[in-house]
Coordinates of C-alpha atoms in Angstrom, one line a residue:
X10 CA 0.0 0.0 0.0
X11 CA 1.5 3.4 -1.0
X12 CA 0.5 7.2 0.0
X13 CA 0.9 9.9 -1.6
X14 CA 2.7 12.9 0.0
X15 CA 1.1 16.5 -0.2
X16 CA 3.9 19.5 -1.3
X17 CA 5.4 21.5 1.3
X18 CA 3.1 24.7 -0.2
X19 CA 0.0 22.6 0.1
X20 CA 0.1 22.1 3.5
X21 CA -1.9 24.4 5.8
X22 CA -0.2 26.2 8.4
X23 CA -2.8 25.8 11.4
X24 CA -3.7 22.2 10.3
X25 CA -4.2 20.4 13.6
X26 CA -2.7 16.7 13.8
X27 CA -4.7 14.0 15.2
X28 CA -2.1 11.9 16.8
X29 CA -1.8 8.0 15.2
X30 CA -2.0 5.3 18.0
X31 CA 0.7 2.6 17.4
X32 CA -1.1 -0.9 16.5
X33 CA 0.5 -4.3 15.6
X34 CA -2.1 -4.6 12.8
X35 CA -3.6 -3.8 9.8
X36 CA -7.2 -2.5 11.4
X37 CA -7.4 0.6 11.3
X38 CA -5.7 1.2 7.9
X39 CA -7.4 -0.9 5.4
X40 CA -11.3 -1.0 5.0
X41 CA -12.9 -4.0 5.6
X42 CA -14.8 -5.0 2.6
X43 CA -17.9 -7.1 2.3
X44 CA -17.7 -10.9 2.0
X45 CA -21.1 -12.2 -0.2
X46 CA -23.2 -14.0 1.8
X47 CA -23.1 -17.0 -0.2
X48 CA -19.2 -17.3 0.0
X49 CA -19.3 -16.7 4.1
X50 CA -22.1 -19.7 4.1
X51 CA -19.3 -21.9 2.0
X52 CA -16.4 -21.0 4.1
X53 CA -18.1 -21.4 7.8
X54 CA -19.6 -24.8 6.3
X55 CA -16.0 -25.9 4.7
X56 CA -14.3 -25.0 8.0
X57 CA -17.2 -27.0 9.9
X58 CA -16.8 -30.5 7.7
X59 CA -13.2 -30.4 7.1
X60 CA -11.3 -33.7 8.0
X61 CA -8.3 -32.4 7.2
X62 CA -5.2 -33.5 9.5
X63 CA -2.5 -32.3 8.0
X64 CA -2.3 -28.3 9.1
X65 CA -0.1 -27.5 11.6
X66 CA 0.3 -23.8 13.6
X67 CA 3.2 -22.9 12.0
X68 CA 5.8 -20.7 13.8
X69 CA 6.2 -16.9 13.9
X70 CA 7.5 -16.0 10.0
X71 CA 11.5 -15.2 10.1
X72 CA 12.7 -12.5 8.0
X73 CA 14.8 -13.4 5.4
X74 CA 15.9 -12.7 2.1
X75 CA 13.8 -13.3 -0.8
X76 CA 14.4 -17.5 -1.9
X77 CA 14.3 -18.5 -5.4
X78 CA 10.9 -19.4 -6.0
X79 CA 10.0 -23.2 -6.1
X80 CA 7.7 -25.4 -8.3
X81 CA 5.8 -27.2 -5.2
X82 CA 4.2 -24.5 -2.9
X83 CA 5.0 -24.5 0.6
X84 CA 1.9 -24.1 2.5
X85 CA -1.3 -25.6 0.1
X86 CA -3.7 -23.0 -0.7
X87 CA -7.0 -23.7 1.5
X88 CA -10.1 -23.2 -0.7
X89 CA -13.7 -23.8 -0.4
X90 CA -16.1 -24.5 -3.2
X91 CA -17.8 -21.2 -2.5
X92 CA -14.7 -19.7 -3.4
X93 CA -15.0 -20.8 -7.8
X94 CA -18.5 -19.5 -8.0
X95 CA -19.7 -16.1 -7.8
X96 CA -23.3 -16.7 -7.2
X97 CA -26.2 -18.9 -6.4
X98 CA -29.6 -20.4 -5.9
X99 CA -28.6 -22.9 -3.2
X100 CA -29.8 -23.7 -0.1
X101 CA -27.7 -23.8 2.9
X102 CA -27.6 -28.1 2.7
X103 CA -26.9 -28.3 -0.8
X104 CA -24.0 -25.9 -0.4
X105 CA -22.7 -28.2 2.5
X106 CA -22.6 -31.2 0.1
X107 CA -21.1 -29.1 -2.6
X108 CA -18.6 -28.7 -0.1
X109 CA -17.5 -32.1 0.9
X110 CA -17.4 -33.0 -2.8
X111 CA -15.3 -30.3 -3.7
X112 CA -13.2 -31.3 -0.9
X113 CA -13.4 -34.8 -2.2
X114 CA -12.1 -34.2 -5.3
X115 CA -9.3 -31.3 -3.9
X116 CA -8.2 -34.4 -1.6
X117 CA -7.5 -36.7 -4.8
X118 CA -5.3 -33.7 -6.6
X119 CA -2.8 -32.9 -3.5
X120 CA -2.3 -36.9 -3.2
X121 CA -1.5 -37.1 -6.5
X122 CA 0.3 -33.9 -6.2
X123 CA 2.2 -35.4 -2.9
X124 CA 2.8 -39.1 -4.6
X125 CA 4.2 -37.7 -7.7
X126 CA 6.3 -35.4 -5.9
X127 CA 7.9 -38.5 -3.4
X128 CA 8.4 -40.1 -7.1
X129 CA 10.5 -37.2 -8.7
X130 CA 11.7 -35.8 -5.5
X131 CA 12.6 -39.0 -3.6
X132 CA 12.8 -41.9 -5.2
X133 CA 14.8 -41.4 -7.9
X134 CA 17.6 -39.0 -7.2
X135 CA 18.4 -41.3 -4.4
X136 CA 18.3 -44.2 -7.3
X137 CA 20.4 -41.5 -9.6
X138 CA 23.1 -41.1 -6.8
X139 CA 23.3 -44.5 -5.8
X140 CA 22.4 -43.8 -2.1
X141 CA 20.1 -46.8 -1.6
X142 CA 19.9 -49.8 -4.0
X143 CA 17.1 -50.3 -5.9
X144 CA 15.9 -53.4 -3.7
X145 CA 16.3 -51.3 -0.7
X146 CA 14.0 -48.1 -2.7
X147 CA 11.6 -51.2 -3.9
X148 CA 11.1 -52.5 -0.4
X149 CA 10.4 -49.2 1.6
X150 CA 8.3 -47.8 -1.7
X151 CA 6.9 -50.6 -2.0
X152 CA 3.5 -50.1 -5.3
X153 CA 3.3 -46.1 -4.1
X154 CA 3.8 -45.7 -8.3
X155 CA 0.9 -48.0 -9.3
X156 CA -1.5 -45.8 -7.1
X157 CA -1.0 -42.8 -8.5
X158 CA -3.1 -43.7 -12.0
X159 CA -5.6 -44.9 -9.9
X160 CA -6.6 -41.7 -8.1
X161 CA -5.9 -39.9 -11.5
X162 CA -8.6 -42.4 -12.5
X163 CA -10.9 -41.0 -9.9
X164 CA -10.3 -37.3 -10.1
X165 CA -10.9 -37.6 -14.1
X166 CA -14.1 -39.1 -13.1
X167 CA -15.1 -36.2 -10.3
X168 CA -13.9 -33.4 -12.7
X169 CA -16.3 -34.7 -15.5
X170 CA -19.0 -34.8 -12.7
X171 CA -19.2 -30.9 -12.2
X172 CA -21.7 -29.0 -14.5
X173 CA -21.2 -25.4 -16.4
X174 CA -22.5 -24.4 -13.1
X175 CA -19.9 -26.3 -10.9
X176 CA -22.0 -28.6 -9.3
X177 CA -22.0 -31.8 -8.8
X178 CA -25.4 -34.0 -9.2
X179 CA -25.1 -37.4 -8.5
X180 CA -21.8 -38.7 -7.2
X181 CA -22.7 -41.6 -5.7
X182 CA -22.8 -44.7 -8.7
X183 CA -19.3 -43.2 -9.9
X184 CA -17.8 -43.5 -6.2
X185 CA -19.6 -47.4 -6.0
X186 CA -17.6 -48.4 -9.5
X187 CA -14.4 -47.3 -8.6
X188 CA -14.2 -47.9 -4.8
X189 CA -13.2 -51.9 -6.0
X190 CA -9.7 -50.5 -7.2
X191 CA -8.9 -49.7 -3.6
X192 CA -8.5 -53.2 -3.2
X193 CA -4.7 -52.9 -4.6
X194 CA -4.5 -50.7 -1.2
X195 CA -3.8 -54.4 0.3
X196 CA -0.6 -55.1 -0.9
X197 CA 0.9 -51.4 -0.4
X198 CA -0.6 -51.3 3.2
X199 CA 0.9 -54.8 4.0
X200 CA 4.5 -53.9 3.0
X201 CA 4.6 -50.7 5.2
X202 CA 5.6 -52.4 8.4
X203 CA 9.1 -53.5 6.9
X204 CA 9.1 -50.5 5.0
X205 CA 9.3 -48.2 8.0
X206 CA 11.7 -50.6 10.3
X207 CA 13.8 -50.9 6.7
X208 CA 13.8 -46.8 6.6
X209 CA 14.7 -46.6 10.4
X210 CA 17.4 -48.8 9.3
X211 CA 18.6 -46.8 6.7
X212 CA 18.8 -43.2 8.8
X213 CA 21.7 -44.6 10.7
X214 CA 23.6 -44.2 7.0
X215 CA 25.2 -40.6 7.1
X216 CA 24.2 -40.3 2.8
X217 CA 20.4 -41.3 3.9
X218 CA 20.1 -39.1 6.8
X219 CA 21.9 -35.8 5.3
X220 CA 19.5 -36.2 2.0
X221 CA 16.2 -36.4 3.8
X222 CA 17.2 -33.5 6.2
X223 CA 17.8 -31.6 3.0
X224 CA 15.1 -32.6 1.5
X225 CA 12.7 -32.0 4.9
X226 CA 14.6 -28.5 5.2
X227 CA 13.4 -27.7 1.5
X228 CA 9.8 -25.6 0.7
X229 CA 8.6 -28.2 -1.0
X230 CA 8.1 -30.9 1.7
X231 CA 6.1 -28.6 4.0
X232 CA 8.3 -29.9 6.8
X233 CA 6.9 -33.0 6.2
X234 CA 9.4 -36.1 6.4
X235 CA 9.6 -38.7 4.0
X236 CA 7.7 -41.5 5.9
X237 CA 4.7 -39.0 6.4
X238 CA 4.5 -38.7 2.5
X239 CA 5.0 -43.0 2.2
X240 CA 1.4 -42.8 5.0
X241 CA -0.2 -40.8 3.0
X242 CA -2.0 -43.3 0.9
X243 CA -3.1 -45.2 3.6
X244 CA -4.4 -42.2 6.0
X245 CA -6.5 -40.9 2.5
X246 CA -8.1 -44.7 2.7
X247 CA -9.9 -44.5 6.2
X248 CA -11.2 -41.0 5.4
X249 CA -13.7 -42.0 2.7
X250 CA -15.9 -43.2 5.2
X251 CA -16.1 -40.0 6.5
X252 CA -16.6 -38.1 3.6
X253 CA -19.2 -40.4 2.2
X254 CA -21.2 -40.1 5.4
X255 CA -20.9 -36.4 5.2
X256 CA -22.2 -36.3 1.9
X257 CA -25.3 -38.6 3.0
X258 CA -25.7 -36.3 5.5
X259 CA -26.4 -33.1 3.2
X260 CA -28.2 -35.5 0.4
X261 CA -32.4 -34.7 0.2
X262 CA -34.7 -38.0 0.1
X263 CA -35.6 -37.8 -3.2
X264 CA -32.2 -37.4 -4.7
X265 CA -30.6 -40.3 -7.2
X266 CA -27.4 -40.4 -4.5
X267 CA -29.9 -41.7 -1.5
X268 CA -29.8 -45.2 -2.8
X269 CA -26.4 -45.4 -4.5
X270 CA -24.5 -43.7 -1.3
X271 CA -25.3 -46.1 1.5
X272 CA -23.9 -49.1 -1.0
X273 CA -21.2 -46.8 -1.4
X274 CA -20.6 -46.6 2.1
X275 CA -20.8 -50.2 3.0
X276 CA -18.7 -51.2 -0.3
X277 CA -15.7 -48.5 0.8
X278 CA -16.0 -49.7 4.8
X279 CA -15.7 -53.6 4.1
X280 CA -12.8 -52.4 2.0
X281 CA -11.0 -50.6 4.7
X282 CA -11.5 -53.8 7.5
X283 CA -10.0 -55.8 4.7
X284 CA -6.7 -53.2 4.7
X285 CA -7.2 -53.5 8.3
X286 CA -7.0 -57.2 8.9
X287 CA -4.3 -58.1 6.3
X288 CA -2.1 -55.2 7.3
X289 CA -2.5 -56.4 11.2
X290 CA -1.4 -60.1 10.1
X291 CA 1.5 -58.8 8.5
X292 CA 2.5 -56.6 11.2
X293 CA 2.2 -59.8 13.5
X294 CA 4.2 -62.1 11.5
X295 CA 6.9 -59.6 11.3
X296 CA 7.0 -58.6 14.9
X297 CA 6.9 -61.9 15.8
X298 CA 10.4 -63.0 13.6
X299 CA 12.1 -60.7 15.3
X300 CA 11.7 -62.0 19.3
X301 CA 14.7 -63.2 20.4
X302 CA 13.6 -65.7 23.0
X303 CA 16.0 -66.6 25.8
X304 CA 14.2 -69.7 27.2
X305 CA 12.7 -72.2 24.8
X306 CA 10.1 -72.0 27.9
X307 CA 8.9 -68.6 27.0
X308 CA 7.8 -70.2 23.4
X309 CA 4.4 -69.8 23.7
X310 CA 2.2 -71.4 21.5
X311 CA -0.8 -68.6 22.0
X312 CA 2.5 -66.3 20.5
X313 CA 2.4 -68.9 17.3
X314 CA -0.8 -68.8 17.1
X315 CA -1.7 -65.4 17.3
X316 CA -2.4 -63.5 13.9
X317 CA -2.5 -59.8 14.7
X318 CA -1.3 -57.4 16.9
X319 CA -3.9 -55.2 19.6
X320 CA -1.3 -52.5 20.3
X321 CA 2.3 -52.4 21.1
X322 CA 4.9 -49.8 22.4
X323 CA 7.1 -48.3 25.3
X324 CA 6.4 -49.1 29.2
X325 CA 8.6 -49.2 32.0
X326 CA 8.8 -51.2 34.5
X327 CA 8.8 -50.6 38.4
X328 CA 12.8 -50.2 38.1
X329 CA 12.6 -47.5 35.6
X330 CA 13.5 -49.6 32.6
X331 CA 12.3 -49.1 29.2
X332 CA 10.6 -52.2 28.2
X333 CA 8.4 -53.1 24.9
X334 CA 5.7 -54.9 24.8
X335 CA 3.7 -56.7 22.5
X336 CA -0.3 -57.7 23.1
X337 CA -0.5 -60.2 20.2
X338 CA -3.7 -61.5 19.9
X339 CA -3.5 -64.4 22.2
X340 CA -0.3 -63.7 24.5
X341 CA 1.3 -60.4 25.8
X342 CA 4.6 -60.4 25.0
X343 CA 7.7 -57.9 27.1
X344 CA 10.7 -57.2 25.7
X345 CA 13.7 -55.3 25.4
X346 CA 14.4 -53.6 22.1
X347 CA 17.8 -53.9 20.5
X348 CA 19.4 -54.1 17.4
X349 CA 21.2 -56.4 14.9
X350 CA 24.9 -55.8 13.2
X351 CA 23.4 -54.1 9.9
X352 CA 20.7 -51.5 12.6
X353 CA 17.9 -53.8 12.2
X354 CA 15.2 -54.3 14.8
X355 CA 15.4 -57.0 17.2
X356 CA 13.2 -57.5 20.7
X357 CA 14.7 -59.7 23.0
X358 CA 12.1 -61.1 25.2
X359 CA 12.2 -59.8 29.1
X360 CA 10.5 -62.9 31.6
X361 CA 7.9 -64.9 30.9
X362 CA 5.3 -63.8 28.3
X363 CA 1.5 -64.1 29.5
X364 CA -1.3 -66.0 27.3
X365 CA -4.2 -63.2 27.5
X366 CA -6.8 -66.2 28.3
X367 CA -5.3 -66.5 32.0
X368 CA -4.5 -62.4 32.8
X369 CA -5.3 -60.9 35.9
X370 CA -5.2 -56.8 34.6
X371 CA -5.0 -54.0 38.2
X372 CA -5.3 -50.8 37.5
X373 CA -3.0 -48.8 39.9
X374 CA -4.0 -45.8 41.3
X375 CA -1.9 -42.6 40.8
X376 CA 0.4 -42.1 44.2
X377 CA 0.6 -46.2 45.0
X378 CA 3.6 -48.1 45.4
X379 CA 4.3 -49.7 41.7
X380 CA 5.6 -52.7 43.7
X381 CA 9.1 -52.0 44.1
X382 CA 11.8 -49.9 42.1
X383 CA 15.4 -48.0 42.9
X384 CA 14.0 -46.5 46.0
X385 CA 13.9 -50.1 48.2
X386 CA 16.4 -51.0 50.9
X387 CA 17.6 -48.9 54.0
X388 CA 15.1 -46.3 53.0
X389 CA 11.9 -48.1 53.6
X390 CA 11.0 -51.3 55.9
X391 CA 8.3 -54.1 55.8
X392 CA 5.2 -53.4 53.8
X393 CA 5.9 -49.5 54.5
X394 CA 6.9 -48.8 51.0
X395 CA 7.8 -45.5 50.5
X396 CA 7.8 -44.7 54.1
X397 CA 11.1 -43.0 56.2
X398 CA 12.3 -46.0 58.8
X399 CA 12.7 -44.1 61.8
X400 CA 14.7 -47.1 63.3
X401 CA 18.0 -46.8 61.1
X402 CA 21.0 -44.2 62.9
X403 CA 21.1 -41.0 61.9
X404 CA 24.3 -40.9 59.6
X405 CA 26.9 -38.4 60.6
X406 CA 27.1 -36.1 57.5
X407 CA 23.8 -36.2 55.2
X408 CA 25.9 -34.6 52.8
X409 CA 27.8 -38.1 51.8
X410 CA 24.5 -40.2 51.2
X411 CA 23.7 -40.7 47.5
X412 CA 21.2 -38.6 46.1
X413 CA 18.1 -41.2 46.2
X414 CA 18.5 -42.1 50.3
X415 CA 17.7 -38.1 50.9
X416 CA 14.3 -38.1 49.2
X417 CA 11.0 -39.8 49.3
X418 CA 10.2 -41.6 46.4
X419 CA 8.0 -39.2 43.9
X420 CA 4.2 -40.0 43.4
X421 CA 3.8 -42.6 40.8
X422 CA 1.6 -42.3 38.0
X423 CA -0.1 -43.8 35.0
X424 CA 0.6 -47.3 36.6
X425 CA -1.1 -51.0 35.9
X426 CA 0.0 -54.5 36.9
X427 CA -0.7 -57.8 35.0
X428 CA -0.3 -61.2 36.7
X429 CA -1.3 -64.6 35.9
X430 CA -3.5 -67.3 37.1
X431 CA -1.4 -70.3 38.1
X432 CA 1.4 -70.0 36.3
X433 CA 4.7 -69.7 38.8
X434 CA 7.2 -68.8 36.4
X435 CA 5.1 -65.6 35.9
X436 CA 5.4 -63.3 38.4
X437 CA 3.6 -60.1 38.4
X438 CA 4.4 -57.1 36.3
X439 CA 3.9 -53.8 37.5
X440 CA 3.9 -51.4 34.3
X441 CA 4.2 -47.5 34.0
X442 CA 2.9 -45.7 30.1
X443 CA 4.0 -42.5 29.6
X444 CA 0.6 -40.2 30.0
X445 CA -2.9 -40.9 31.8
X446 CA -4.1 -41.1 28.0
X447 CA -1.6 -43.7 27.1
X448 CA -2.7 -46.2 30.3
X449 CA -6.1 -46.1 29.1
X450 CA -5.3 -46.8 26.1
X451 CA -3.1 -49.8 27.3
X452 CA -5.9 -51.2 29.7
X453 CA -9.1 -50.7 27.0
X454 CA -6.9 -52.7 24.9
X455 CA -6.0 -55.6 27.6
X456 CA -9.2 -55.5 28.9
X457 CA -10.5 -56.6 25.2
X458 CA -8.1 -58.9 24.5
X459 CA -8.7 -60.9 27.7
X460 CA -12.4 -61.6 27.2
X461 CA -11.8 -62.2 23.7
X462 CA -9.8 -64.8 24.6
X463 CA -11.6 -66.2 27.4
X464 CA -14.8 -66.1 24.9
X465 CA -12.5 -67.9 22.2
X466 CA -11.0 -70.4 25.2
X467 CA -14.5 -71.1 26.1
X468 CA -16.0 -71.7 22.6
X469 CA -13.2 -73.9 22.0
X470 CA -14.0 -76.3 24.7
X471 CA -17.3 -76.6 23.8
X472 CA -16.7 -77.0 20.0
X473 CA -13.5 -77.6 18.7
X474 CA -14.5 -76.2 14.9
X475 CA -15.6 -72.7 16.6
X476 CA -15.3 -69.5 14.1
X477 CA -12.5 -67.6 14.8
X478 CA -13.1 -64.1 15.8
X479 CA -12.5 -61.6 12.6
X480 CA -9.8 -59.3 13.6
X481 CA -11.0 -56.9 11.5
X482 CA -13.2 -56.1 14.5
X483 CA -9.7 -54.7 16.6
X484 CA -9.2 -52.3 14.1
X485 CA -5.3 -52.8 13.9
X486 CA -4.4 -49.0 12.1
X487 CA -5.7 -47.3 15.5
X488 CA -5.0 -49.1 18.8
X489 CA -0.9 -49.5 18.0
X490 CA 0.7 -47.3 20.6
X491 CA 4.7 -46.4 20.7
X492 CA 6.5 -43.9 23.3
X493 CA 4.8 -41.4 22.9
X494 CA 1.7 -42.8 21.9
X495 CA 2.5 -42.7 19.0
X496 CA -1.5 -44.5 17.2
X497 CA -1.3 -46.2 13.7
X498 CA -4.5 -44.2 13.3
X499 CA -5.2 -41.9 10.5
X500 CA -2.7 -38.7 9.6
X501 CA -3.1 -36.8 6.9
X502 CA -4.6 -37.5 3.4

């Protein structure tokens, strides 16, 4: 914004000068204007429905000079469908499905925007320069390429949808004929688990880690790694449900959509349990390959047996020690992570695992005794744990005691302890998760597992040739839980 300055001559001698209060903003220079009614409808109801995940508050902007400018944008541009039309005759419902179709089909153009860009950006300089071989690209990869046409498929299909008005009519027979090529979604979901530990591997390689900072540091990754580019297919998978029931939502009775949409629906969901279930089996089997077992005694055959995984991820024990543990299907499993010659992944297994049939789950309140840790011994006496034994002589300088036998222990939290029902070589485990969220998480999941394996124990007693329960039904790409509970749920699509 420029002003013009007024001449020396023009200005009047006994002009009086309203003094300018200092502001921070732009307020109280520039006039607001107007926003038409139709676009502030559009932009409340796009804000409203959104499912995107992949906005994050950015930090304060740092002055710098000007960069050369860049082919992929830095921050996408957020726009509504009331934004490419000037006017119209809607009502406020039909504008909110206009919405979430427009945000259907925008979806489909920044994946195929992001998985083209992992292809040029990614995949093949580090081919070109030779710093991974092109097993070693093929495995972490994976068939990311052979999605791509497939969502161009779709967005050709959505773009020939929208009339000279820009509106879209019936949506819901094109969504029901190509939800089917989802189905290759198995295959690329399935090879992510070794993908990721293979990746892992691969940062401990000074080439592979200085090229992904660069390429992380660089405007066109939106700060984005190169692992949250590889999820991307998978968290645009579990949010067509969402959309689809959105659109239902905003769709009248008498509409052509009301009787394709729900089949829709139910075609896209039985697709996404089938991801589910087959990328839980493979996260299992390879979990389970790499358990080191010390004892052939802690071969389990409810370990065997079990074909998915309920959650997984850091606890600590009632020393302090970083354990992690595995609640397969049938058996929960603690370990201690390591790792092989080449940086692999390896989980050495810490006591005796526990078959989920025969668990006894506590929850622990916050402040209780865990059952024993680094604060045992001269400091406390009897059943008094945590309690100052008055008994012991007072030492002569307080100044030479180690650090731990001045204080109290400190209040424990987020506690639970599992034991077993006749099993001696099992003795009970007293286990600490990182956050009050992440113990809930941990005993929801426990608490499930045990009475579906009782059920299952029970069944099988009565009939050997029982159905197996489906694991579709445990939902593997939300309950699996790291350090920081860190959920295989949905990010960004």
């Amino acid at each position: 914004m420029s002003f013009n300055r007024m001449k020396d001559s023009e200005e009047p001698c006994n002009k009086r000068v309203k003094p300018v209060v200092k502001s921070n903003s732009l307020t109280g220079v520039i006039t607001p204007t107007k926003t038409p009614a139709l676009k502030r409808i559009g932009q409340s109801i796009s804000r409203s429905i959104s499912f995107r995940t992949e906005a994050r508050p950015l930090p304060p902007p740092v002055l710098r000079s000007r960069p050369k400018a860049s082919s992929f944008p830095r921050r996408r541009n957020s726009q509504c469908w009331s934004d490419t039309v000037e006017s119209h005759d809607l009502t406020a419902k039909e504008i909110k499905r206009q919405e979430v179709i427009y945000e259907l089909t925008q979806g489909e153009r920044q994946l195929i925007e992001d998985l083209s860009l992992v292809k040029k950006v990614y995949y093949e300089p580090m081919l070109k320069l030779d710093i991974m071989t092109e097993s070693e690209l093929g495995q972490i990869f994976g068939t990311l390429d052979s999605l791509i046409p497939l969502h161009e498929d779709l967005l050709s299909r959505l773009e020939r949808l929208r009339g000279s008005e820009k509106t879209v009519g019936e949506v819901g027979n094109t969504l029901l004929n190509w939800f089917p090529c989802l189905e290759a979604y198995v295959t690329y979901c399935c090879n992510q688990v070794g993908a990721k530990a293979l990746l892992d591997q691969k940062k401990h390689e000074k080439r592979v880690e200085h090229f992904l900072r660069l390429c992380q540091e660089s405007s066109f990754s939106r700060k984005l790694d190169l692992w949250n580019f590889l999820d991307l297919p998978r968290s645009r998978l579990v949010k067509y449900p969402l959309l689809l029931k959105e659109i239902q939502k905003c769709t009248p009775p008498e509409h052509p959509d009301e009787d394709t949409l729900p089949d829709a629906l139910e075609l896209i969901q039985s697709i996404v349990a089938e991801v589910n279930k087959k990328t839980g089996e493979a996260e299992c089997q390879f979990y389970r390959r790499n358990l080191i077992y010390l004892e052939e005694s802690q071969r389990l055959p409810e370990i065997q047996l079990s074909r998915f995984l309920c959650c997984h991820g850091e606890l600590k024990n009632n020393k302090g020690q970083r354990l992690h543990v595995f609640l397969f299907e049938l058996a929960l499993v603690l370990t201690r992570p390591s790792e092989d010659r080449e940086g692999g992944q390896l989980f050495h297994v810490y006591r005796q695992p526990l078959p989920n049939a025969s668990i006894n789950l506590e929850e622990i309140p916050d402040g209780e005794a865990c059952g024993g840790g680094s604060f045992r011994g001269a400091f406390t006496g009897g059943n008094d744990k945590g309690k100052l034994n008055t008994n012991l002589p007072r030492p002569p300088n307080l100044r030479l005691l180690p650090f731990n036998l001045l204080f109290l222990s400190p209040l424990v939290k987020n506690c639970f302890r599992v034991s077993s029902r006749g099993r001696s070589k099992a003795h009970p485990y007293s286990l600490q998760a990182n956050d009050s969220f992440s113990k809930q998480q941990w005993i929801s999941c426990l608490r499930q597992a045990i009475i579906q394996s009782r059920d299952r124990t029970a069944q099988t007693s009565q009939s050997p040739h029982s159905p197996h329960p489906d694991p579709a039904l445990y939902n593997i790409a939300d309950l699996s839980l790291t350090s920081d509970t860190e959920m295989t749920d949905p990010p960004t699509g």
